[in-house]
Short mmCIF file of C-alpha atoms and ligand atoms in Angstrom, two decimals:
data_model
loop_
_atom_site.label_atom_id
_atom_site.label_comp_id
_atom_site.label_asym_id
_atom_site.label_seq_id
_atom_site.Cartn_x
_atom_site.Cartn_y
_atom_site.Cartn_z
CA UNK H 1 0.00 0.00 0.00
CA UNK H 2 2.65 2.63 -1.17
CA UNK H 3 1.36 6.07 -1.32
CA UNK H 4 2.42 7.90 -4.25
CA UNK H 5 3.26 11.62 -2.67
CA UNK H 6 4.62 14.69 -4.48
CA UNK H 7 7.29 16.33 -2.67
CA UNK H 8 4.97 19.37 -2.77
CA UNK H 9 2.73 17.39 -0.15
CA UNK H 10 5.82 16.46 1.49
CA UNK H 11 6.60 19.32 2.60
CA UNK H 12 2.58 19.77 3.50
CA UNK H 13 3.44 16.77 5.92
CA UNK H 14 6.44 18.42 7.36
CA UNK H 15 4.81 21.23 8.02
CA UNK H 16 2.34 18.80 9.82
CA UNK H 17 4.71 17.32 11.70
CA UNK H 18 6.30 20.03 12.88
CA UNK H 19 2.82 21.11 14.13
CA UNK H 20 2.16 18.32 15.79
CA UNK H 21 5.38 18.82 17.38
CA UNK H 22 4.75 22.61 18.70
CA UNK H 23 1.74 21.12 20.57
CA UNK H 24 2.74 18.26 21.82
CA UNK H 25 5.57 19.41 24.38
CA UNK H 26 5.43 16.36 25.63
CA UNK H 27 6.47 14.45 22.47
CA UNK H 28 9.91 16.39 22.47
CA UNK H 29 10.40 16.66 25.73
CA UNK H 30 10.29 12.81 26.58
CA UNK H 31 10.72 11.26 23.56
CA UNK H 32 14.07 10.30 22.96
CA UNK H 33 14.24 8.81 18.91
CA UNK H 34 16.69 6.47 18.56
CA UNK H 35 15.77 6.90 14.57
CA UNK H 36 16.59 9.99 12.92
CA UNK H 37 14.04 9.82 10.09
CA UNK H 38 10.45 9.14 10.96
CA UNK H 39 8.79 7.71 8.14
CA UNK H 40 4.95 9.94 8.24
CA UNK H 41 1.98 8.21 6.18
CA UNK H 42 -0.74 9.84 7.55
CA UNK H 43 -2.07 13.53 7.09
CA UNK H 44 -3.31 15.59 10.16
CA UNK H 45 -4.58 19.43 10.63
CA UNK H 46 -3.95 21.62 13.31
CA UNK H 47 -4.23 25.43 12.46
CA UNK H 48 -2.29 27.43 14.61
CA UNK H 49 1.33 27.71 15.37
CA UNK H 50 3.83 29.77 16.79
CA UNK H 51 6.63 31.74 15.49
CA UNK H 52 8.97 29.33 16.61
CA UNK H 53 7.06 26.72 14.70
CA UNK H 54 7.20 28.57 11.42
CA UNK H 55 10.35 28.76 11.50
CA UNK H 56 11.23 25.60 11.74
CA UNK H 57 8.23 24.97 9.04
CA UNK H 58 10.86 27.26 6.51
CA UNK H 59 13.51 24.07 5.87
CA UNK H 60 12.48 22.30 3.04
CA UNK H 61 15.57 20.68 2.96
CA UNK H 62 14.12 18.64 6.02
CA UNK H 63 11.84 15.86 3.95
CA UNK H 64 12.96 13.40 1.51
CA UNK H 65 10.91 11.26 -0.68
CA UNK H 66 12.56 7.88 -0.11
CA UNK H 67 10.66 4.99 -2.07
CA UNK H 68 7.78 6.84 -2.43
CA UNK H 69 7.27 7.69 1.36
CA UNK H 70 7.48 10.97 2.52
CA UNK H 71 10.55 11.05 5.44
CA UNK H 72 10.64 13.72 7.56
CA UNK H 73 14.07 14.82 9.89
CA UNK H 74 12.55 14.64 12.86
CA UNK H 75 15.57 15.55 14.83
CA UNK H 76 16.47 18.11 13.21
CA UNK H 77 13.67 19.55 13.81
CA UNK H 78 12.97 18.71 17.34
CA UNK H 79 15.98 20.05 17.99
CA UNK H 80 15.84 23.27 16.59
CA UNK H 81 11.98 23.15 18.80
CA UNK H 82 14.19 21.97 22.18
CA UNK H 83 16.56 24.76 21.29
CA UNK H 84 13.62 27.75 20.92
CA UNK H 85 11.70 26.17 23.58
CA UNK H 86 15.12 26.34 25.80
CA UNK H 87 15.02 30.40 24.98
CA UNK H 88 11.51 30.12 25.84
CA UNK H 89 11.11 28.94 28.61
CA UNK H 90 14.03 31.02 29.71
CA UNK H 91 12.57 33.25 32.11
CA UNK H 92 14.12 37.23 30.96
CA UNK H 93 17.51 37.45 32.82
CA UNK H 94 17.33 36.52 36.31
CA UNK H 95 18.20 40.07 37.78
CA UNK H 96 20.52 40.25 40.64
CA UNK H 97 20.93 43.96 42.88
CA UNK H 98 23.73 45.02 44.51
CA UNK H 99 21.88 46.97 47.16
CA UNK H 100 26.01 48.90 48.14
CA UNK H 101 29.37 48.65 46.53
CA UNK H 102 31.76 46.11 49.14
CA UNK H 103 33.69 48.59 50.46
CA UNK H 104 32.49 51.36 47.99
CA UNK H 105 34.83 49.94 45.26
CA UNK H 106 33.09 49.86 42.11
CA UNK H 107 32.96 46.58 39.35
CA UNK H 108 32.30 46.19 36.13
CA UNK H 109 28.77 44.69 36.04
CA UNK H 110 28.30 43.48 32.60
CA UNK H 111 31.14 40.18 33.58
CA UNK H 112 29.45 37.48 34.27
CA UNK H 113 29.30 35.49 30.90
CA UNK H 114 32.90 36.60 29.58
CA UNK H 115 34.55 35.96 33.10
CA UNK H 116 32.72 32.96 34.44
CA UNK H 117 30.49 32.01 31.41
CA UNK H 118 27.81 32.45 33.75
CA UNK H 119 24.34 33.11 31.27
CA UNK H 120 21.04 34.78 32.00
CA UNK H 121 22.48 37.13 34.49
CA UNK H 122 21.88 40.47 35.22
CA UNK H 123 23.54 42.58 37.68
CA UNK H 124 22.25 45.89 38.66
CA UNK H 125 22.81 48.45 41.20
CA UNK H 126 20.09 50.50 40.37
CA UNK H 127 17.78 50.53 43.33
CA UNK H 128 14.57 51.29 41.78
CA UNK H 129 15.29 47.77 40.56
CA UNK H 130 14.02 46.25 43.61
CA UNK H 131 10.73 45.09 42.83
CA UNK H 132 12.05 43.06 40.26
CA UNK H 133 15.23 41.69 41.70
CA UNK H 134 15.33 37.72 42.13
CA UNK H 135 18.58 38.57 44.40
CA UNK H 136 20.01 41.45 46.95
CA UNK H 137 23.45 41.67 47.83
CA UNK H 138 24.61 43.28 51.07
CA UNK H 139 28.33 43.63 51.81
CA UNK H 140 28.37 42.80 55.89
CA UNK H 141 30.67 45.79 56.09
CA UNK H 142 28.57 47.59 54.67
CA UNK H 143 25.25 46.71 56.04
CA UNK H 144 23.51 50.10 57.74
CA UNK H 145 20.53 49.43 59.38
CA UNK H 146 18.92 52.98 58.17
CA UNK H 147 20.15 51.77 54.69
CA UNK H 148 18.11 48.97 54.02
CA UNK H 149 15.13 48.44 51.73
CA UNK H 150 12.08 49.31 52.84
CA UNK H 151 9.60 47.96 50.29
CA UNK H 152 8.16 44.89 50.97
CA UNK H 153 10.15 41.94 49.86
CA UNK H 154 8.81 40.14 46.69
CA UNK H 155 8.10 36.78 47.47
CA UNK H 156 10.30 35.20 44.77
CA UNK H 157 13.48 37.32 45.97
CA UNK H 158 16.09 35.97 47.96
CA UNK H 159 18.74 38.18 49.77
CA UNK H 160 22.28 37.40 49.83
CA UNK H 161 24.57 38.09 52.93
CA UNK H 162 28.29 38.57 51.76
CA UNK H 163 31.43 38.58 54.18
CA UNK H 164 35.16 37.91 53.18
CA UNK H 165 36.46 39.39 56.40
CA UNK H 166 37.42 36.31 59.21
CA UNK H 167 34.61 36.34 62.19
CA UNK H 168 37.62 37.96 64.11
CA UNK H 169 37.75 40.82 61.68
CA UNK H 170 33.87 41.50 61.58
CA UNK H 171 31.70 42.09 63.83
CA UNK H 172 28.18 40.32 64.37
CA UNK H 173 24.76 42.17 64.37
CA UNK H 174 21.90 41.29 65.70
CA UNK H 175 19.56 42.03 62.96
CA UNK H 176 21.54 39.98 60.96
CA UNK H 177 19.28 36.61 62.03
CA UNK H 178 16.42 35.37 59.78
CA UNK H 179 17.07 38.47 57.08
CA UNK H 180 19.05 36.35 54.48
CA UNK H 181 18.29 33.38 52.46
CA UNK H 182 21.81 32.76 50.99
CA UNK H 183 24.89 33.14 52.36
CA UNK H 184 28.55 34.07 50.41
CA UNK H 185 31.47 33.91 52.50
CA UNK H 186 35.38 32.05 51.46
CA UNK H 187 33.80 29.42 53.88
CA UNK H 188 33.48 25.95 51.91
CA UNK H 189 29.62 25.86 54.18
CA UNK H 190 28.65 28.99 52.26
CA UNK H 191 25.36 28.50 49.96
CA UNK H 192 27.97 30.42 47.37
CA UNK H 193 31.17 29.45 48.48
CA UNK H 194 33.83 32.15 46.76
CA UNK H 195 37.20 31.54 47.77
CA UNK H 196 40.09 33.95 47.45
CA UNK H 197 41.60 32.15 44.88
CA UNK H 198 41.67 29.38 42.93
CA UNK H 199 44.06 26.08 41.55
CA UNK H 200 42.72 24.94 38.58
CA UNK H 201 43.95 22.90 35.68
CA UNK H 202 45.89 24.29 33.12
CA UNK H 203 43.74 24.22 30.24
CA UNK H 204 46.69 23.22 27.22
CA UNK H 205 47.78 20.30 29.20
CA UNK H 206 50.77 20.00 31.18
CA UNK H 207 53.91 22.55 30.39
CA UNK H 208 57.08 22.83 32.34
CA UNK H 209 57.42 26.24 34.71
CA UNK H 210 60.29 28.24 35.04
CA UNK H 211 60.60 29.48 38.05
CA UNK H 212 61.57 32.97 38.30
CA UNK H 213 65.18 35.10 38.70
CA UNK H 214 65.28 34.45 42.96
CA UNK H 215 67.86 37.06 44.90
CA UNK H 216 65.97 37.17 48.02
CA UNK H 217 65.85 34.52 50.72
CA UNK H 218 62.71 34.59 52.89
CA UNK H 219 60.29 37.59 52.63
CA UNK H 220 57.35 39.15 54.52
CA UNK H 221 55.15 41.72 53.40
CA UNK H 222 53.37 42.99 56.37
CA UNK H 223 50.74 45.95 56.80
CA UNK H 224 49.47 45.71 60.14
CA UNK H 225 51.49 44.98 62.85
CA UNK H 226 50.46 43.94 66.45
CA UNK H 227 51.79 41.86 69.21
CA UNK H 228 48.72 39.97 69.91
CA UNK H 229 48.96 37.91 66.80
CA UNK H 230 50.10 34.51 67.06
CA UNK H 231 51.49 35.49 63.51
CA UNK H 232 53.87 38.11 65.24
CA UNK H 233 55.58 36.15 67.90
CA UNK H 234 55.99 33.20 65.11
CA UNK H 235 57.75 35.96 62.77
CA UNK H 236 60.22 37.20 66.11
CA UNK H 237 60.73 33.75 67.13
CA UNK H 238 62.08 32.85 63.26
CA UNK H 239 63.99 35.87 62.57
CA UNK H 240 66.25 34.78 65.12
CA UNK H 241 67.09 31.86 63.21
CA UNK H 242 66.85 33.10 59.54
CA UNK H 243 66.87 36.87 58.23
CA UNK H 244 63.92 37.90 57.08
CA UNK H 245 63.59 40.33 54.13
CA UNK H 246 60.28 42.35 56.25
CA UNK H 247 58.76 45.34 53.90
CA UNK H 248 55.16 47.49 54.89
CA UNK H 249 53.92 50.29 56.34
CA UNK H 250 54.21 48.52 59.70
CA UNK H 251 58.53 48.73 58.97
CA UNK H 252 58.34 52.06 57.30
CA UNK H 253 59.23 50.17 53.86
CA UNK H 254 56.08 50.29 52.10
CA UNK H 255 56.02 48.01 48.86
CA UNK H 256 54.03 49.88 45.63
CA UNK H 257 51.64 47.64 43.60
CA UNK H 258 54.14 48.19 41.04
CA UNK H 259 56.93 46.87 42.76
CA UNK H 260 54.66 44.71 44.66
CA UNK H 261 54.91 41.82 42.02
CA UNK H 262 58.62 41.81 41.40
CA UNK H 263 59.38 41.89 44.92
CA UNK H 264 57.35 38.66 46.07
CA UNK H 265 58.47 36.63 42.90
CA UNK H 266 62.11 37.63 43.76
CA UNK H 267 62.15 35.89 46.95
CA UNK H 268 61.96 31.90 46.92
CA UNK H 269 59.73 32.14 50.46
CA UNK H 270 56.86 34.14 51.55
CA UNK H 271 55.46 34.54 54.96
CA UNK H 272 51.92 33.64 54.19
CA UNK H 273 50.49 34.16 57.95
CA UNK H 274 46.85 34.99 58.13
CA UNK H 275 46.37 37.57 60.33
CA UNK H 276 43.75 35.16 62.11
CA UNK H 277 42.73 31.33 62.50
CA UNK H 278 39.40 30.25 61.01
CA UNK H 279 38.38 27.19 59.43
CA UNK H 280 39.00 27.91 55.22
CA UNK H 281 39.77 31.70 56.02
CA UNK H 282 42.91 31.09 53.24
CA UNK H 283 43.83 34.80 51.95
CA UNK H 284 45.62 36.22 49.17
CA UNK H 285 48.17 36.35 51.26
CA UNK H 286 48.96 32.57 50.14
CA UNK H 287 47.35 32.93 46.68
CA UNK H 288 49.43 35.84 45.86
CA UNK H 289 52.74 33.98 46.26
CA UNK H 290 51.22 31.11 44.60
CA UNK H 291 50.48 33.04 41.37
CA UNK H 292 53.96 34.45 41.31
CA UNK H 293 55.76 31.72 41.65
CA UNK H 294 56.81 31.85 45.34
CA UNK H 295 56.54 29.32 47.79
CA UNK H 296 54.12 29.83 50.43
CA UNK H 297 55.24 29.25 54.00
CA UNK H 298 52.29 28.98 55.69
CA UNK H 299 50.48 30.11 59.14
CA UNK H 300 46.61 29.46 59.40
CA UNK H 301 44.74 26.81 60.07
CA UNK H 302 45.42 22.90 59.81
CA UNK H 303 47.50 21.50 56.50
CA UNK H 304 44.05 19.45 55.83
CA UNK H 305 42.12 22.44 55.35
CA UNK H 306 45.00 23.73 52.87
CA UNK H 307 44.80 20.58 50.99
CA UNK H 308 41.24 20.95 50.88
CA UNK H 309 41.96 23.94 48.44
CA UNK H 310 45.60 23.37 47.09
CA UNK H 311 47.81 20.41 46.41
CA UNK H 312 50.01 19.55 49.57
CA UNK H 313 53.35 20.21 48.04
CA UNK H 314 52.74 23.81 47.17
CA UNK H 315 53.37 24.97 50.30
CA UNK H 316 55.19 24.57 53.47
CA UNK H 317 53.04 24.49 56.91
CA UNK H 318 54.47 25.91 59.83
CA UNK H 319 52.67 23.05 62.01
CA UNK H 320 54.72 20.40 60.01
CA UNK H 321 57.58 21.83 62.41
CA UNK H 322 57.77 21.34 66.23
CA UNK H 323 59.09 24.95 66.56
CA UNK H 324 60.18 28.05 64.38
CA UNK H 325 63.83 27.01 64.55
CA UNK H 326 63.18 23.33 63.09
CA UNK H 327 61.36 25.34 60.15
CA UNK H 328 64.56 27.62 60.19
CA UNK H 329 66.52 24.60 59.42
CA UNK H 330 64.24 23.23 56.64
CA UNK H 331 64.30 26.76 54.75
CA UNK H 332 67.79 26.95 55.01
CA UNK H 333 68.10 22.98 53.31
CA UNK H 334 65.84 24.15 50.94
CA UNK H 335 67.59 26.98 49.91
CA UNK H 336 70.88 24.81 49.33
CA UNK H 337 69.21 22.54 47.70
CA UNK H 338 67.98 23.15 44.49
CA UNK H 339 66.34 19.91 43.48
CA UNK H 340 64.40 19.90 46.60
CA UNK H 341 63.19 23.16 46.46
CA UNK H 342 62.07 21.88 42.88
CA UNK H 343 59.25 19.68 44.21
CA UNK H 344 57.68 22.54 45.65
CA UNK H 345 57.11 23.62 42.02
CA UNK H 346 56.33 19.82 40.14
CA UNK H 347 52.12 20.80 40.78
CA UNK H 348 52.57 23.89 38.42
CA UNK H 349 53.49 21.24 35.42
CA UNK H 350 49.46 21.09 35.61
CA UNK H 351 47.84 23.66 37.35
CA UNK H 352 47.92 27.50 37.99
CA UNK H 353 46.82 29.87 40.65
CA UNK H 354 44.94 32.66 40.13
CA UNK H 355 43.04 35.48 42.78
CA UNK H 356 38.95 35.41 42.41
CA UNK H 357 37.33 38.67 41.28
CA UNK H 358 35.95 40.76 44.68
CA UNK H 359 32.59 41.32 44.90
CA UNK H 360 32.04 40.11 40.90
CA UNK H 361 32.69 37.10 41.47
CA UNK H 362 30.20 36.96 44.74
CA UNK H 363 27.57 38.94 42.64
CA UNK H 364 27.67 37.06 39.46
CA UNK H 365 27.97 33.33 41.30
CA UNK H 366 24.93 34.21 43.49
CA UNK H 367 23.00 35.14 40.57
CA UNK H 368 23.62 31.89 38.83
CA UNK H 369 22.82 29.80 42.26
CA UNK H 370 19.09 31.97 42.30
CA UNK H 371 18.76 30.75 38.48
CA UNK H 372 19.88 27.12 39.10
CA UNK H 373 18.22 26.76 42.52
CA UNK H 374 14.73 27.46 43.14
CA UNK H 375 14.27 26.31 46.86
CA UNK H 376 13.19 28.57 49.69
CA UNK H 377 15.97 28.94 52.27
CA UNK H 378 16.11 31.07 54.99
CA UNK H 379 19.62 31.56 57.22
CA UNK H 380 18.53 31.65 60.69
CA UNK H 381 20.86 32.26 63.07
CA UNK H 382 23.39 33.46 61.00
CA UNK H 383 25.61 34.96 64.16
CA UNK H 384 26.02 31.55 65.20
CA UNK H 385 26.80 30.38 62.28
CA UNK H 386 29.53 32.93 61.29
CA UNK H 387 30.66 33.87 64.92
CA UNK H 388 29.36 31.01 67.42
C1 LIG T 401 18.57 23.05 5.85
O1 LIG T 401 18.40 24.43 5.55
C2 LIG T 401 18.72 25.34 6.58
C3 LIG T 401 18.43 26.75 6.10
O2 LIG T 401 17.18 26.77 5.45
C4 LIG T 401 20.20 25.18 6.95
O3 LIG T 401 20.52 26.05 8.05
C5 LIG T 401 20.46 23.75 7.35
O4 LIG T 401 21.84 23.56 7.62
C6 LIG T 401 20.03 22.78 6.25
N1 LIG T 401 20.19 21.42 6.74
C7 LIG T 401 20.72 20.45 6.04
C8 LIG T 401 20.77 19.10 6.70
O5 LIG T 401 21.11 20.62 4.91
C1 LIG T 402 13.79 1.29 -0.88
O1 LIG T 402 13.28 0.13 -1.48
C2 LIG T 402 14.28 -0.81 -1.82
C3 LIG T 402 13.60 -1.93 -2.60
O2 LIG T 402 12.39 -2.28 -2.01
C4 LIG T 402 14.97 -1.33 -0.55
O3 LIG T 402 15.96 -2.25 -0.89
C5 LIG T 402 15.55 -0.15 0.14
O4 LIG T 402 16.12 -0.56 1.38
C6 LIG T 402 14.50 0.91 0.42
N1 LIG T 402 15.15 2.05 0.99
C7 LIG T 402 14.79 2.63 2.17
C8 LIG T 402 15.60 3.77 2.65
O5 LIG T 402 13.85 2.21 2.82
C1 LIG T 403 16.99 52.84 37.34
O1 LIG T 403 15.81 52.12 37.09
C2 LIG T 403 14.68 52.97 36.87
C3 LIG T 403 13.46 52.07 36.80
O2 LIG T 403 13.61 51.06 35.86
C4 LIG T 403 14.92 53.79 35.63
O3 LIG T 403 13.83 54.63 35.41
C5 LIG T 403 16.18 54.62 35.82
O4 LIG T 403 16.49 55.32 34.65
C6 LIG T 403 17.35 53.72 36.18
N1 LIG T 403 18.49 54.55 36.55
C7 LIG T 403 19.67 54.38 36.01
C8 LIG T 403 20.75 55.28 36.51
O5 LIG T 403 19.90 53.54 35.15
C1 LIG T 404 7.03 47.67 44.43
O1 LIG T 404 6.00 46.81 44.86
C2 LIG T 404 5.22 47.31 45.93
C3 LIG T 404 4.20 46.25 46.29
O2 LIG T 404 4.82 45.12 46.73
C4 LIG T 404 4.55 48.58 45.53
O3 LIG T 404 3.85 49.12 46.63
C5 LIG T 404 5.58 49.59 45.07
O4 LIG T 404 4.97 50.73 44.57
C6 LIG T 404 6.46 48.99 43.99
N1 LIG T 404 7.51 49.92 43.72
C7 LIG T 404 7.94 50.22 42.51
C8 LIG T 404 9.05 51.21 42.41
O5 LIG T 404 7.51 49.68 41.53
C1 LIG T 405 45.36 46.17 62.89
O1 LIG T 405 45.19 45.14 63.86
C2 LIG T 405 44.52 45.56 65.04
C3 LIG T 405 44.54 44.41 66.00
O2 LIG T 405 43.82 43.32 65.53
C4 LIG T 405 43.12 46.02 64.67
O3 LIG T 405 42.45 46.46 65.82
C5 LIG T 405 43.22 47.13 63.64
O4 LIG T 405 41.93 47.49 63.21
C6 LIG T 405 44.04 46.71 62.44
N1 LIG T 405 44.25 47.83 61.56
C7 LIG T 405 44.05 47.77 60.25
C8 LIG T 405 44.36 49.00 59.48
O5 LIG T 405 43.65 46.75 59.70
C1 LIG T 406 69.72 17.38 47.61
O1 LIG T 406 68.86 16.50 48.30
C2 LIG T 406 68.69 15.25 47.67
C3 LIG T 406 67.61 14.50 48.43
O2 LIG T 406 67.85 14.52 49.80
C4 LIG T 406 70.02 14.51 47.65
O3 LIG T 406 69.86 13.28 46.98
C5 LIG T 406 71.03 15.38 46.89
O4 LIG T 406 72.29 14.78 46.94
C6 LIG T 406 71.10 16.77 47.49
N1 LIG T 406 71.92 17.61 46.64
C7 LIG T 406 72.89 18.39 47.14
C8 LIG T 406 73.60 19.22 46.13
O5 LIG T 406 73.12 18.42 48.32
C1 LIG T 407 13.95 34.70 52.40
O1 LIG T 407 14.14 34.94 53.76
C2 LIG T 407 13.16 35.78 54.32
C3 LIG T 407 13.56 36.14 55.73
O2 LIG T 407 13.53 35.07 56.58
C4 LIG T 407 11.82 35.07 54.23
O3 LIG T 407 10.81 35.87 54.79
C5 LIG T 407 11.53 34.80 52.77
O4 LIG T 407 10.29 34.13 52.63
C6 LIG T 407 12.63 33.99 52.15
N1 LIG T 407 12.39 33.89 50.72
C7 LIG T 407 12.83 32.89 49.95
C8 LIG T 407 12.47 32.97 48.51
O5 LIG T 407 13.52 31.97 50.33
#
């Protein structure tokens, strides 16, 4: 029972097809073909379609008269309906508000899909963008109780508490409980966990690293001095065994961001030592070194929670030492020995450091979370949580 079709009424059944297609969401949505050419004997009607369909309706090239039966390309043209459909039923941008600048300091808003091919975001700081905001960003430092929205929250809009200061270098707030819904802090427990910098893969495979011209022995670079920090009396204790090269306001030898690069990448140690002791609370002070091809000596919390973030033998711990002058020791080795101060380098055959983006980064990751994620959340006792 071969039907004899013209390729005119071929196309008549495509166009069919592709109907039946547009109103059947179901069809494309759950049908998986394992054929691509669906062979179509029979004629239906359907009299409306969208603009998506008629477009799809304008490719003749997708029938083909094969032994007298009209074949259709079915998933050619499903796909080009999954594709539409996917703009469709992509909501407009999901629109994310940064109620104040972190710390004032301005960022380019318009980031988020060259940086972090992050899609569908929009970041605003225009406030009479409120009502339609899916997100709110507030800066902890920041936060001013007489400086806070005053509408009425839309219901779909979730607010976003950010903090990259330790709990020791902020200070809690008691209106902070049950106002957020996300939280994004360096802390790996953060609903938007942004770190302050990253080891990731090199992307052209593995290369060998040169590491760079090294006249300086062990260096420090430190802005803020005070007693109280264990960081301090580990620094005294240490320059009594090694010099230490010591630059910053704190020694009246301040280091220019021009110079700043050059110096730490001249010296084959760096005194990474947070300026306080918190679970993840990993700074640029060890990401810095990292990028310039320095080797971290570190003071923070345990090595695990290092190697949580970086590979162990990019650094050196000052816990893997029973006291400053055993470290002392080690450093000097190191220094004598070229080939073992190699292996502090062998990760960089396959990955790089690099810093995140401030504030961008926070802004355009919590954006994609509110686009990905649709559940309610609300942070409850967030003082607890960031200072308990
Ligand atoms: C069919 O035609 C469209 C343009 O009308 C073109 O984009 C597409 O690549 C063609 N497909 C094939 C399989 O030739
Ligand atoms: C067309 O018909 C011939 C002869 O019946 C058969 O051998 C061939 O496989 C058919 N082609 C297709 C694509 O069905
Ligand atoms: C802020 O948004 C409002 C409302 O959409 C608009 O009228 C205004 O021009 C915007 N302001 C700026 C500076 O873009
Ligand atoms: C925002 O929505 C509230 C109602 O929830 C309404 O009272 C207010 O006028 C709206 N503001 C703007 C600027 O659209
Ligand atoms: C320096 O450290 C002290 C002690 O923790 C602190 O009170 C002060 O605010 C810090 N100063 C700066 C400029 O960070
Ligand atoms: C450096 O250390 C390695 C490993 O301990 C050792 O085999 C090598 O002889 C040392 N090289 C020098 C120059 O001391
Ligand atoms: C966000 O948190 C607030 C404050 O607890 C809550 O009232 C609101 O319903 C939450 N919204 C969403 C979308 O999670």
């Amino acid at each position: 029972m071969e039907l004899q079709i013209s390729s005119r009424v071929c196309q008549n059944l495509l166009i069919t097809v592709a109907l039946l297609i547009c109103f059947s969401g179901i069809f494309y949505t759950y049908y998986q073909p394992n054929i691509t050419w669906l062979k179509w004997p029979t004629v239906s009607r359907s009299n409306s379609c969208s603009e998506i369909c008629i477009s799809a309706l304008k490719m003749p090239n997708q029938t083909e008269m094969v032994n007298n039966t009209c074949v259709v390309n079915i998933i050619s043209i499903r796909n080009l309906l999954t594709q539409t459909e996917a703009v469709t039923q992509t909501d407009p941008d999901t629109i994310l508000l940064i109620w104040m600048w972190p710390f004032g300091a301005k960022f380019d808003l318009g980031r988020c899909s060259s940086l972090f091919n992050i899609h569908g975001c929009r970041l605003t700081d225009n406030r009479s963008q409120f009502n339609n905001s899916h997100g709110v960003l507030f800066h902890h430092r920041n936060i001013r109780e007489d400086d806070m929205p005053t509408l009425p929250r839309p219901l779909f809009q979730k607010w976003i508490w950010m903090n990259m200061e330790s709990p020791s270098n902020s200070a809690p707030h008691s209106t902070l409980n049950n106002l957020f819904n996300l939280t994004a802090t360096y802390r790996q427990d953060s609903d938007i966990m942004v770190p302050y910098g990253r080891i990731s893969e090199k992307t052209g495979g593995s290369t060998t690293y040169k590491i760079p011209h090294k006249n300086k022995f062990v260096c420090w670079i430190v802005s803020n001095w005070s007693s109280k920090y264990k960081r301090s009396q580990y620094y005294e204790n240490l320059n009594q065994h090694i010099s230490i090269e010591t630059y910053g306001h704190s020694v009246s030898r301040p280091v220019s961001k021009k110079d700043y690069l050059d110096l730490v990448s001249s010296c084959k140690f760096y005194l990474s030592f947070e300026n306080s002791i918190h679970k993840d609370y990993i700074t640029e002070k060890l990401y810095n070194p990292l990028k310039l091809g320095t080797v971290p000596v570190v003071l923070g919390p345990p090595r695990k929670n290092y190697e949580e973030l970086i590979p162990g033998n990019a650094f050196i711990h000052v816990d893997d030492f029973s006291s400053p002058k055993e470290l002392a020791e080690h450093l000097k080795l190191l220094d004598q020995n070229e080939s073992l101060y190699r292996q502090y380098f062998t990760w960089r055959e396959h990955f790089v450091a690099s810093s995140t983006y401030f504030g961008l980064e926070h802004a355009c990751w919590a954006c994609d979370h509110i686009r990905r994620y649709k559940n309610y959340r609300v942070v409850r006792d967030l003082n607890s949580w960031y200072w308990g």
